[in-house]
Structures are given as C-alpha cells and as structure tokens.
PDB file of C-alpha atoms in Angstrom:
ATOM      1  CA  UNK A   1       0.188   0.070  -0.308  1.00  0.00           C
ATOM      2  CA  UNK A   2       1.939   2.983  -1.163  1.00  0.00           C
ATOM      3  CA  UNK A   3       2.515   6.381   0.089  1.00  0.00           C
ATOM      4  CA  UNK A   4       4.053   9.548  -0.550  1.00  0.00           C
ATOM      5  CA  UNK A   5       6.491  12.024   1.296  1.00  0.00           C
ATOM      6  CA  UNK A   6       4.496  15.716   0.536  1.00  0.00           C
ATOM      7  CA  UNK A   7       4.680  18.972   1.746  1.00  0.00           C
ATOM      8  CA  UNK A   8       6.136  17.701   5.182  1.00  0.00           C
ATOM      9  CA  UNK A   9       4.111  14.640   6.514  1.00  0.00           C
ATOM     10  CA  UNK A  10       3.831  11.243   4.734  1.00  0.00           C
ATOM     11  CA  UNK A  11       0.552  10.507   3.217  1.00  0.00           C
ATOM     12  CA  UNK A  12      -1.406   7.216   3.251  1.00  0.00           C
ATOM     13  CA  UNK A  13      -3.348   6.629  -0.287  1.00  0.00           C
ATOM     14  CA  UNK A  14      -4.119   3.362  -1.699  1.00  0.00           C
ATOM     15  CA  UNK A  15      -6.642   2.665  -5.296  1.00  0.00           C
ATOM     16  CA  UNK A  16      -9.156   1.051  -6.983  1.00  0.00           C
ATOM     17  CA  UNK A  17     -10.744   0.968 -10.707  1.00  0.00           C
ATOM     18  CA  UNK A  18     -10.036   2.263 -13.852  1.00  0.00           C
ATOM     19  CA  UNK A  19     -11.229   5.707 -15.680  1.00  0.00           C
ATOM     20  CA  UNK A  20     -11.382   9.057 -14.700  1.00  0.00           C
ATOM     21  CA  UNK A  21      -9.042   9.739 -11.875  1.00  0.00           C
ATOM     22  CA  UNK A  22     -10.396  11.100  -9.081  1.00  0.00           C
ATOM     23  CA  UNK A  23     -10.095  11.497  -5.069  1.00  0.00           C
ATOM     24  CA  UNK A  24     -11.626  10.073  -2.050  1.00  0.00           C
ATOM     25  CA  UNK A  25     -12.413  12.196   1.372  1.00  0.00           C
ATOM     26  CA  UNK A  26     -13.320  11.314   3.697  1.00  0.00           C
ATOM     27  CA  UNK A  27     -14.429  12.662   7.070  1.00  0.00           C
ATOM     28  CA  UNK A  28     -13.981  12.979  10.790  1.00  0.00           C
ATOM     29  CA  UNK A  29     -12.065  14.774  11.140  1.00  0.00           C
ATOM     30  CA  UNK A  30     -10.023  11.759  12.495  1.00  0.00           C
ATOM     31  CA  UNK A  31     -11.407   8.269  10.687  1.00  0.00           C
ATOM     32  CA  UNK A  32     -10.163   7.667   7.861  1.00  0.00           C
ATOM     33  CA  UNK A  33     -11.084   6.581   4.845  1.00  0.00           C
ATOM     34  CA  UNK A  34     -11.543   2.918   5.941  1.00  0.00           C
ATOM     35  CA  UNK A  35     -15.312   3.249   5.789  1.00  0.00           C
ATOM     36  CA  UNK A  36     -15.737   4.365   2.323  1.00  0.00           C
ATOM     37  CA  UNK A  37     -12.909   1.380   1.078  1.00  0.00           C
ATOM     38  CA  UNK A  38     -14.121  -0.915  -0.622  1.00  0.00           C
ATOM     39  CA  UNK A  39     -17.423   0.647  -0.298  1.00  0.00           C
ATOM     40  CA  UNK A  40     -16.905   3.026  -3.348  1.00  0.00           C
ATOM     41  CA  UNK A  41     -14.587   0.195  -4.560  1.00  0.00           C
ATOM     42  CA  UNK A  42     -18.516   0.159  -7.192  1.00  0.00           C
ATOM     43  CA  UNK A  43     -17.674   3.330  -9.192  1.00  0.00           C
ATOM     44  CA  UNK A  44     -14.166   1.329 -10.306  1.00  0.00           C
ATOM     45  CA  UNK A  45     -15.927   0.752 -13.513  1.00  0.00           C
ATOM     46  CA  UNK A  46     -16.044   5.079 -13.912  1.00  0.00           C
ATOM     47  CA  UNK A  47     -13.241   6.515 -11.347  1.00  0.00           C
ATOM     48  CA  UNK A  48      -9.762   5.584 -11.027  1.00  0.00           C
ATOM     49  CA  UNK A  49     -10.435   5.670  -7.194  1.00  0.00           C
ATOM     50  CA  UNK A  50      -7.742   7.271  -4.653  1.00  0.00           C
ATOM     51  CA  UNK A  51      -8.459   6.503  -1.380  1.00  0.00           C
ATOM     52  CA  UNK A  52      -6.169   9.000   0.503  1.00  0.00           C
ATOM     53  CA  UNK A  53      -5.501   9.732   4.298  1.00  0.00           C
ATOM     54  CA  UNK A  54      -5.177  13.165   5.922  1.00  0.00           C
ATOM     55  CA  UNK A  55      -2.134  14.757   7.207  1.00  0.00           C
ATOM     56  CA  UNK A  56      -2.634  14.121  11.294  1.00  0.00           C
ATOM     57  CA  UNK A  57      -5.595  10.637  10.238  1.00  0.00           C
ATOM     58  CA  UNK A  58      -5.875   7.414  10.097  1.00  0.00           C
ATOM     59  CA  UNK A  59      -2.659   5.635   8.426  1.00  0.00           C
ATOM     60  CA  UNK A  60      -1.063   9.122   7.190  1.00  0.00           C
ATOM     61  CA  UNK A  61       1.667  11.272   8.551  1.00  0.00           C
ATOM     62  CA  UNK A  62       1.724  12.616  12.985  1.00  0.00           C
ATOM     63  CA  UNK A  63       2.800  16.757  11.227  1.00  0.00           C
ATOM     64  CA  UNK A  64       1.947  18.751  14.270  1.00  0.00           C
ATOM     65  CA  UNK A  65      -1.719  19.131  14.293  1.00  0.00           C
ATOM     66  CA  UNK A  66      -1.126  23.015  14.307  1.00  0.00           C
ATOM     67  CA  UNK A  67      -0.155  22.508  10.259  1.00  0.00           C
ATOM     68  CA  UNK A  68      -3.959  21.267   9.729  1.00  0.00           C
ATOM     69  CA  UNK A  69      -4.953  23.419   8.443  1.00  0.00           C
ATOM     70  CA  UNK A  70      -8.357  23.878   5.737  1.00  0.00           C
ATOM     71  CA  UNK A  71      -4.949  25.683   3.366  1.00  0.00           C
ATOM     72  CA  UNK A  72      -2.583  23.234   4.233  1.00  0.00           C
ATOM     73  CA  UNK A  73      -5.482  20.012   3.181  1.00  0.00           C
ATOM     74  CA  UNK A  74      -6.419  21.846  -0.089  1.00  0.00           C
ATOM     75  CA  UNK A  75      -2.643  22.316  -0.766  1.00  0.00           C
ATOM     76  CA  UNK A  76      -2.259  18.325   0.380  1.00  0.00           C
ATOM     77  CA  UNK A  77      -4.559  17.160  -2.098  1.00  0.00           C
ATOM     78  CA  UNK A  78      -3.090  19.177  -4.668  1.00  0.00           C
ATOM     79  CA  UNK A  79       0.626  17.869  -4.026  1.00  0.00           C
ATOM     80  CA  UNK A  80      -1.597  14.321  -4.403  1.00  0.00           C
ATOM     81  CA  UNK A  81      -3.124  14.678  -7.675  1.00  0.00           C
ATOM     82  CA  UNK A  82       1.093  16.149  -8.592  1.00  0.00           C
ATOM     83  CA  UNK A  83       1.946  13.213  -7.695  1.00  0.00           C
ATOM     84  CA  UNK A  84      -0.097  10.407  -9.660  1.00  0.00           C
ATOM     85  CA  UNK A  85       0.164  12.691 -12.412  1.00  0.00           C
ATOM     86  CA  UNK A  86      -2.695  13.945 -13.518  1.00  0.00           C
ATOM     87  CA  UNK A  87      -3.378  18.022 -14.533  1.00  0.00           C
ATOM     88  CA  UNK A  88      -6.958  17.692 -13.965  1.00  0.00           C
ATOM     89  CA  UNK A  89      -9.379  14.734 -11.104  1.00  0.00           C
ATOM     90  CA  UNK A  90     -12.475  14.646  -9.736  1.00  0.00           C
ATOM     91  CA  UNK A  91     -13.214  15.041  -6.383  1.00  0.00           C
ATOM     92  CA  UNK A  92     -15.320  12.993  -4.052  1.00  0.00           C
ATOM     93  CA  UNK A  93     -15.912  14.471  -0.258  1.00  0.00           C
ATOM     94  CA  UNK A  94     -17.561  12.630   2.344  1.00  0.00           C
ATOM     95  CA  UNK A  95     -18.908  14.559   5.491  1.00  0.00           C
ATOM     96  CA  UNK A  96     -16.053  16.648   6.761  1.00  0.00           C
ATOM     97  CA  UNK A  97     -13.876  15.437   3.388  1.00  0.00           C
ATOM     98  CA  UNK A  98     -16.688  17.450   2.327  1.00  0.00           C
ATOM     99  CA  UNK A  99     -15.597  20.331   3.324  1.00  0.00           C
ATOM    100  CA  UNK A 100     -11.660  19.723   2.062  1.00  0.00           C
ATOM    101  CA  UNK A 101     -13.335  19.093  -1.620  1.00  0.00           C
ATOM    102  CA  UNK A 102     -15.048  22.011  -1.265  1.00  0.00           C
ATOM    103  CA  UNK A 103     -12.242  24.263  -0.613  1.00  0.00           C
ATOM    104  CA  UNK A 104      -9.888  22.408  -2.663  1.00  0.00           C
ATOM    105  CA  UNK A 105     -12.586  22.993  -5.926  1.00  0.00           C
ATOM    106  CA  UNK A 106     -12.104  27.119  -3.870  1.00  0.00           C
ATOM    107  CA  UNK A 107      -8.809  27.361  -4.458  1.00  0.00           C
ATOM    108  CA  UNK A 108      -7.558  25.247  -7.196  1.00  0.00           C
ATOM    109  CA  UNK A 109     -10.557  25.459  -8.755  1.00  0.00           C
ATOM    110  CA  UNK A 110      -8.183  24.846 -12.869  1.00  0.00           C
ATOM    111  CA  UNK A 111      -7.929  21.306 -11.234  1.00  0.00           C
ATOM    112  CA  UNK A 112     -10.793  19.758 -10.773  1.00  0.00           C
ATOM    113  CA  UNK A 113     -13.003  18.323 -13.681  1.00  0.00           C
ATOM    114  CA  UNK A 114     -16.261  16.312 -11.122  1.00  0.00           C
ATOM    115  CA  UNK A 115     -16.789  17.349  -8.092  1.00  0.00           C
ATOM    116  CA  UNK A 116     -19.042  15.397  -6.066  1.00  0.00           C
ATOM    117  CA  UNK A 117     -20.041  16.263  -1.885  1.00  0.00           C
ATOM    118  CA  UNK A 118     -22.099  13.627   0.109  1.00  0.00           C
ATOM    119  CA  UNK A 119     -23.357  14.381   3.091  1.00  0.00           C
ATOM    120  CA  UNK A 120     -21.369  17.659   3.782  1.00  0.00           C
ATOM    121  CA  UNK A 121     -22.216  21.366   4.449  1.00  0.00           C
ATOM    122  CA  UNK A 122     -21.285  24.873   3.708  1.00  0.00           C
ATOM    123  CA  UNK A 123     -20.592  25.849   6.994  1.00  0.00           C
ATOM    124  CA  UNK A 124     -21.406  24.492  10.675  1.00  0.00           C
ATOM    125  CA  UNK A 125     -23.408  27.223  11.666  1.00  0.00           C
ATOM    126  CA  UNK A 126     -26.472  25.113  12.844  1.00  0.00           C
ATOM    127  CA  UNK A 127     -25.808  22.528  15.922  1.00  0.00           C
ATOM    128  CA  UNK A 128     -28.729  23.377  17.791  1.00  0.00           C
ATOM    129  CA  UNK A 129     -30.557  21.294  14.483  1.00  0.00           C
ATOM    130  CA  UNK A 130     -28.082  18.869  14.892  1.00  0.00           C
ATOM    131  CA  UNK A 131     -29.272  18.025  18.470  1.00  0.00           C
ATOM    132  CA  UNK A 132     -33.400  18.837  17.832  1.00  0.00           C
ATOM    133  CA  UNK A 133     -32.627  15.496  15.017  1.00  0.00           C
ATOM    134  CA  UNK A 134     -30.839  14.079  16.790  1.00  0.00           C
ATOM    135  CA  UNK A 135     -32.962  14.105  19.578  1.00  0.00           C
ATOM    136  CA  UNK A 136     -35.489  13.280  17.192  1.00  0.00           C
ATOM    137  CA  UNK A 137     -33.690   9.813  16.231  1.00  0.00           C
ATOM    138  CA  UNK A 138     -33.738   8.849  19.367  1.00  0.00           C
ATOM    139  CA  UNK A 139     -30.543   9.824  20.853  1.00  0.00           C
ATOM    140  CA  UNK A 140     -29.799   9.031  24.739  1.00  0.00           C
ATOM    141  CA  UNK A 141     -28.685  11.254  27.530  1.00  0.00           C
ATOM    142  CA  UNK A 142     -25.045  10.404  27.255  1.00  0.00           C
ATOM    143  CA  UNK A 143     -25.108  10.990  23.673  1.00  0.00           C
ATOM    144  CA  UNK A 144     -26.506  14.297  23.943  1.00  0.00           C
ATOM    145  CA  UNK A 145     -23.720  14.964  26.212  1.00  0.00           C
ATOM    146  CA  UNK A 146     -21.283  13.885  23.810  1.00  0.00           C
ATOM    147  CA  UNK A 147     -23.040  15.867  20.702  1.00  0.00           C
ATOM    148  CA  UNK A 148     -22.468  19.320  23.528  1.00  0.00           C
ATOM    149  CA  UNK A 149     -19.408  18.567  23.864  1.00  0.00           C
ATOM    150  CA  UNK A 150     -17.582  16.997  20.487  1.00  0.00           C
ATOM    151  CA  UNK A 151     -14.523  17.505  22.456  1.00  0.00           C
ATOM    152  CA  UNK A 152     -12.179  14.174  22.381  1.00  0.00           C
ATOM    153  CA  UNK A 153      -8.349  14.780  22.836  1.00  0.00           C
ATOM    154  CA  UNK A 154      -7.541  10.350  22.775  1.00  0.00           C
ATOM    155  CA  UNK A 155      -7.443   8.393  20.349  1.00  0.00           C
ATOM    156  CA  UNK A 156      -9.695   6.076  22.599  1.00  0.00           C
ATOM    157  CA  UNK A 157     -11.808   9.029  23.603  1.00  0.00           C
ATOM    158  CA  UNK A 158     -12.377   9.960  19.524  1.00  0.00           C
ATOM    159  CA  UNK A 159     -13.156   5.776  19.295  1.00  0.00           C
ATOM    160  CA  UNK A 160     -15.257   4.890  22.582  1.00  0.00           C
ATOM    161  CA  UNK A 161     -17.491   8.804  20.909  1.00  0.00           C
ATOM    162  CA  UNK A 162     -18.107   7.653  17.596  1.00  0.00           C
ATOM    163  CA  UNK A 163     -18.954   4.065  18.768  1.00  0.00           C
ATOM    164  CA  UNK A 164     -21.684   5.140  20.937  1.00  0.00           C
ATOM    165  CA  UNK A 165     -22.906   7.701  18.219  1.00  0.00           C
ATOM    166  CA  UNK A 166     -22.701   5.960  15.452  1.00  0.00           C
ATOM    167  CA  UNK A 167     -26.357   4.258  15.605  1.00  0.00           C
ATOM    168  CA  UNK A 168     -27.115   7.868  14.830  1.00  0.00           C
ATOM    169  CA  UNK A 169     -25.757   7.862  11.328  1.00  0.00           C
ATOM    170  CA  UNK A 170     -28.218   5.757   9.472  1.00  0.00           C
ATOM    171  CA  UNK A 171     -31.658   5.421   8.868  1.00  0.00           C
ATOM    172  CA  UNK A 172     -32.134   1.864   9.795  1.00  0.00           C
ATOM    173  CA  UNK A 173     -29.219   1.113  12.455  1.00  0.00           C
ATOM    174  CA  UNK A 174     -27.589  -2.638  10.671  1.00  0.00           C
ATOM    175  CA  UNK A 175     -24.660  -3.275  14.033  1.00  0.00           C
ATOM    176  CA  UNK A 176     -22.420  -6.125  11.554  1.00  0.00           C
ATOM    177  CA  UNK A 177     -22.574  -3.026   8.526  1.00  0.00           C
ATOM    178  CA  UNK A 178     -21.812  -0.499  11.200  1.00  0.00           C
ATOM    179  CA  UNK A 179     -19.099  -2.270  12.246  1.00  0.00           C
ATOM    180  CA  UNK A 180     -17.443  -3.180   8.519  1.00  0.00           C
ATOM    181  CA  UNK A 181     -17.342  -0.646   7.794  1.00  0.00           C
ATOM    182  CA  UNK A 182     -16.328   1.520  11.043  1.00  0.00           C
ATOM    183  CA  UNK A 183     -14.393  -1.620  12.831  1.00  0.00           C
ATOM    184  CA  UNK A 184     -11.412  -0.587  10.568  1.00  0.00           C
ATOM    185  CA  UNK A 185     -11.265   2.909  11.131  1.00  0.00           C
ATOM    186  CA  UNK A 186      -7.906   3.935  12.691  1.00  0.00           C
ATOM    187  CA  UNK A 187      -8.561   6.914  15.128  1.00  0.00           C
ATOM    188  CA  UNK A 188      -7.712   9.840  15.854  1.00  0.00           C
ATOM    189  CA  UNK A 189      -8.575  12.302  18.716  1.00  0.00           C
ATOM    190  CA  UNK A 190      -6.067  14.815  17.942  1.00  0.00           C
ATOM    191  CA  UNK A 191      -7.039  15.546  15.029  1.00  0.00           C
ATOM    192  CA  UNK A 192     -10.886  15.211  15.375  1.00  0.00           C
ATOM    193  CA  UNK A 193     -10.338  18.528  18.411  1.00  0.00           C
ATOM    194  CA  UNK A 194      -8.305  20.278  15.591  1.00  0.00           C
ATOM    195  CA  UNK A 195     -11.066  19.368  12.545  1.00  0.00           C
ATOM    196  CA  UNK A 196     -13.176  20.586  15.447  1.00  0.00           C
ATOM    197  CA  UNK A 197     -11.608  24.525  16.402  1.00  0.00           C
ATOM    198  CA  UNK A 198     -11.631  24.467  12.313  1.00  0.00           C
ATOM    199  CA  UNK A 199     -14.970  24.627  12.078  1.00  0.00           C
ATOM    200  CA  UNK A 200     -15.287  27.405  13.805  1.00  0.00           C
ATOM    201  CA  UNK A 201     -16.191  30.362  11.558  1.00  0.00           C
ATOM    202  CA  UNK A 202     -15.467  28.202   8.949  1.00  0.00           C
ATOM    203  CA  UNK A 203     -17.180  29.370   5.960  1.00  0.00           C
ATOM    204  CA  UNK A 204     -17.912  28.391   1.558  1.00  0.00           C
ATOM    205  CA  UNK A 205     -21.158  29.832   1.285  1.00  0.00           C
ATOM    206  CA  UNK A 206     -19.611  33.556  -0.018  1.00  0.00           C
ATOM    207  CA  UNK A 207     -16.763  31.819  -1.436  1.00  0.00           C
ATOM    208  CA  UNK A 208     -18.999  28.432  -3.460  1.00  0.00           C
ATOM    209  CA  UNK A 209     -19.918  30.511  -6.760  1.00  0.00           C
ATOM    210  CA  UNK A 210     -16.059  29.998  -7.879  1.00  0.00           C
ATOM    211  CA  UNK A 211     -16.370  26.184  -7.828  1.00  0.00           C
ATOM    212  CA  UNK A 212     -15.817  26.116 -12.170  1.00  0.00           C
ATOM    213  CA  UNK A 213     -16.582  21.815 -12.387  1.00  0.00           C
ATOM    214  CA  UNK A 214     -19.675  20.524 -12.708  1.00  0.00           C
ATOM    215  CA  UNK A 215     -20.943  19.593  -9.073  1.00  0.00           C
ATOM    216  CA  UNK A 216     -23.211  16.953  -7.590  1.00  0.00           C
ATOM    217  CA  UNK A 217     -24.296  17.364  -4.488  1.00  0.00           C
ATOM    218  CA  UNK A 218     -25.680  14.004  -2.444  1.00  0.00           C
ATOM    219  CA  UNK A 219     -27.720  13.276   1.053  1.00  0.00           C
ATOM    220  CA  UNK A 220     -30.199  11.115   2.501  1.00  0.00           C
ATOM    221  CA  UNK A 221     -32.553  12.701   3.762  1.00  0.00           C
ATOM    222  CA  UNK A 222     -32.242  11.633   7.558  1.00  0.00           C
ATOM    223  CA  UNK A 223     -28.849  12.625   8.169  1.00  0.00           C
ATOM    224  CA  UNK A 224     -28.863  13.739  11.101  1.00  0.00           C
ATOM    225  CA  UNK A 225     -25.362  16.671  11.368  1.00  0.00           C
ATOM    226  CA  UNK A 226     -26.139  17.470   7.533  1.00  0.00           C
ATOM    227  CA  UNK A 227     -29.421  17.145   6.688  1.00  0.00           C
ATOM    228  CA  UNK A 228     -30.705  17.981   3.306  1.00  0.00           C
ATOM    229  CA  UNK A 229     -30.969  21.908   3.706  1.00  0.00           C
ATOM    230  CA  UNK A 230     -27.413  21.544   3.564  1.00  0.00           C
ATOM    231  CA  UNK A 231     -26.981  20.308   0.702  1.00  0.00           C
ATOM    232  CA  UNK A 232     -29.457  22.391  -0.599  1.00  0.00           C
ATOM    233  CA  UNK A 233     -27.022  25.653   0.295  1.00  0.00           C
ATOM    234  CA  UNK A 234     -24.296  24.297  -1.675  1.00  0.00           C
ATOM    235  CA  UNK A 235     -26.619  23.645  -4.816  1.00  0.00           C
ATOM    236  CA  UNK A 236     -28.093  26.738  -4.805  1.00  0.00           C
ATOM    237  CA  UNK A 237     -24.396  28.571  -4.572  1.00  0.00           C
ATOM    238  CA  UNK A 238     -22.749  26.775  -7.009  1.00  0.00           C
ATOM    239  CA  UNK A 239     -23.887  27.716 -10.761  1.00  0.00           C
ATOM    240  CA  UNK A 240     -25.295  24.693 -12.145  1.00  0.00           C
ATOM    241  CA  UNK A 241     -24.922  22.450  -9.489  1.00  0.00           C
ATOM    242  CA  UNK A 242     -28.195  19.482  -8.838  1.00  0.00           C
ATOM    243  CA  UNK A 243     -28.896  17.368  -5.473  1.00  0.00           C
ATOM    244  CA  UNK A 244     -29.633  13.785  -5.358  1.00  0.00           C
ATOM    245  CA  UNK A 245     -31.467  12.637  -1.638  1.00  0.00           C
ATOM    246  CA  UNK A 246     -31.978   9.087  -0.783  1.00  0.00           C
ATOM    247  CA  UNK A 247     -35.358   8.566   1.097  1.00  0.00           C
ATOM    248  CA  UNK A 248     -33.574   5.862   3.455  1.00  0.00           C
ATOM    249  CA  UNK A 249     -30.326   6.773   3.810  1.00  0.00           C
ATOM    250  CA  UNK A 250     -28.503   8.650   7.038  1.00  0.00           C
ATOM    251  CA  UNK A 251     -25.490   9.828   6.788  1.00  0.00           C
ATOM    252  CA  UNK A 252     -23.983   6.573   4.658  1.00  0.00           C
ATOM    253  CA  UNK A 253     -26.283   6.441   1.845  1.00  0.00           C
ATOM    254  CA  UNK A 254     -23.247   3.960   0.392  1.00  0.00           C
ATOM    255  CA  UNK A 255     -24.382   1.750   2.446  1.00  0.00           C
ATOM    256  CA  UNK A 256     -27.894   2.186   3.381  1.00  0.00           C
ATOM    257  CA  UNK A 257     -29.261   2.459  -0.592  1.00  0.00           C
ATOM    258  CA  UNK A 258     -26.109   1.326  -2.835  1.00  0.00           C
ATOM    259  CA  UNK A 259     -27.443   0.358  -5.822  1.00  0.00           C
ATOM    260  CA  UNK A 260     -29.169   4.478  -6.488  1.00  0.00           C
ATOM    261  CA  UNK A 261     -26.344   6.193  -5.413  1.00  0.00           C
ATOM    262  CA  UNK A 262     -23.637   4.928  -7.532  1.00  0.00           C
ATOM    263  CA  UNK A 263     -26.341   4.587 -10.773  1.00  0.00           C
ATOM    264  CA  UNK A 264     -26.810   8.213  -9.050  1.00  0.00           C
ATOM    265  CA  UNK A 265     -23.324   9.080  -9.451  1.00  0.00           C
ATOM    266  CA  UNK A 266     -22.418   7.083 -12.364  1.00  0.00           C
ATOM    267  CA  UNK A 267     -25.090   8.732 -14.871  1.00  0.00           C
ATOM    268  CA  UNK A 268     -24.106  12.181 -13.641  1.00  0.00           C
ATOM    269  CA  UNK A 269     -20.616  11.746 -14.871  1.00  0.00           C
ATOM    270  CA  UNK A 270     -21.434  10.192 -18.008  1.00  0.00           C
ATOM    271  CA  UNK A 271     -23.122  13.566 -18.606  1.00  0.00           C
ATOM    272  CA  UNK A 272     -20.848  15.760 -17.355  1.00  0.00           C
ATOM    273  CA  UNK A 273     -17.047  14.152 -17.624  1.00  0.00           C
ATOM    274  CA  UNK A 274     -17.073  15.767 -21.237  1.00  0.00           C
ATOM    275  CA  UNK A 275     -18.174  19.460 -19.920  1.00  0.00           C
ATOM    276  CA  UNK A 276     -15.751  20.304 -17.623  1.00  0.00           C
ATOM    277  CA  UNK A 277     -13.603  22.161 -19.738  1.00  0.00           C
ATOM    278  CA  UNK A 278     -16.225  24.095 -21.003  1.00  0.00           C
ATOM    279  CA  UNK A 279     -17.410  25.004 -17.291  1.00  0.00           C
ATOM    280  CA  UNK A 280     -13.886  26.346 -16.234  1.00  0.00           C
ATOM    281  CA  UNK A 281     -14.082  28.193 -19.389  1.00  0.00           C
ATOM    282  CA  UNK A 282     -16.800  30.242 -18.849  1.00  0.00           C
TER     283      UNK A 282
END
C-alpha cells in the first residue's frame, strides 16, 4: 500500500478502478478512508479511485497538529494529484471530506474536473439543528452530551465517542454493517479536536460561486449531522449544481442505498465528464 512524502508529511493512499482520475476524501476529522473503501470500489467502472488519509489521520503521518488547516489539506490534495501525474482530477468528499473538497475546488478551480459532495455542509453554523435531529432519532442523554462537547482528546476517546453515537448515522441502524464499515478505522483524537476547532467561523457560503467544476451534491434524507438543508445551501450557490436526496439513508447512503447511490453518480458523471473544460471557461 503506497505512501508518499508530501508537504512535510507522509500521505497514505490506495487505488482501485479505472476511468476518470478521482481523489476520495474521507470525513472525520479523526477517522480515515476505511468507511469508504472497499464500498466505493463499485464506482471503479467509471473512476480511478484514489482513497487517501488526510495528514494527521489514519495511516498518514502525524505532523504537528497546527499544520492541519483547510489551506494545507487543499495543498496536500493538489500535491497528491501532481504526484499521481494528473493535470485535472475529480474529487469526491464525504462529510468533513466534503468541507475539504469544497476548499480544494475553490482554491484550485483549474485542477478539478468533477466535484461530488456527499453528506456535507458549507458551514457548521447549525449545531442546534444537529441536536434537534439527534433527539428526533432517539438519542440518549449520553449521546447528546457527546454531541454537545465534540471534544475528544485521545484516540480512545474518539473511538468511544464514535461507537456511542454511531447509530445516529443511519436511517436503520445495522450493527453488523456499522462494524464492517467502521471496524478498521484508526481513530485520532487530536485530529478530531483540531477539526472541530477549524470549523469555528469557517464557511464557504460566500465563495462557492467560484467553483467551476460540474458539481453533484448527495445526501440522505435522514442525515442528522449534515441534514438536507445544508446540501440545498451548497446546491443553491454553485452554478449548475445538481442535488440528489436518498429517502432511506442517513449519513451513509453509500452503505444504506448503494445501488441508487452509485447509479446517481455514474449517470451524472456520464453526462458531465466531457463538460468540465467548457464549465471551466464559462
């Protein structure tokens, strides 16, 4: 499994499929790529998927936590693109990875051929909504306390927090599916803590109009942490963006409604893969 030295740290990545070159950005922070791989490999008939762990996360290096910033995450993504030898690359970002994907598409618009944003948001200015939806889904007092603090300081605290609130991420919780998806995760509490710090005052709302790549926004109807209203805010600010909502999914539609999820991406990519140059020049 390859690693590469980029921007002063080691970046872990793994590849699958053939087709449109694509970076797959995982969420968290404090998680890694394993909740997406191998499930997203179903898109390997359309994309050459490069899953990677952000700096400070998973199997990548642990540089000083102060180097974890949106500017640096975007720079790392672009350095990985260059290392892979691609002039332009598609980007798929899930959850916090969607925050980073937005930043990359805004900061490096000439490098992004297609943009897929999955269960994400343009700002984290709606915490009351998160708590409301968590209560609606039957969150216990312990779950709500964890969501109120969102402040893990060790790897074990991060793992314990995710295990506790894990059921909230699904439309219908399946313990075996959750174990399969999250069981190989290498959690990092310091990255998670830093990730929440970075969200204070963060927003792409006044910058999304600068995205030049064809954009697809995907979300589960029952997503409690990045609910559909957040995807609508993204859709409304990126010219020509399309939105697909999965009615029987939470935060993980690639696990809960995989056939519909992958069909939506394949169909959209087929319609838009040849348009990225025209969109870039509009």
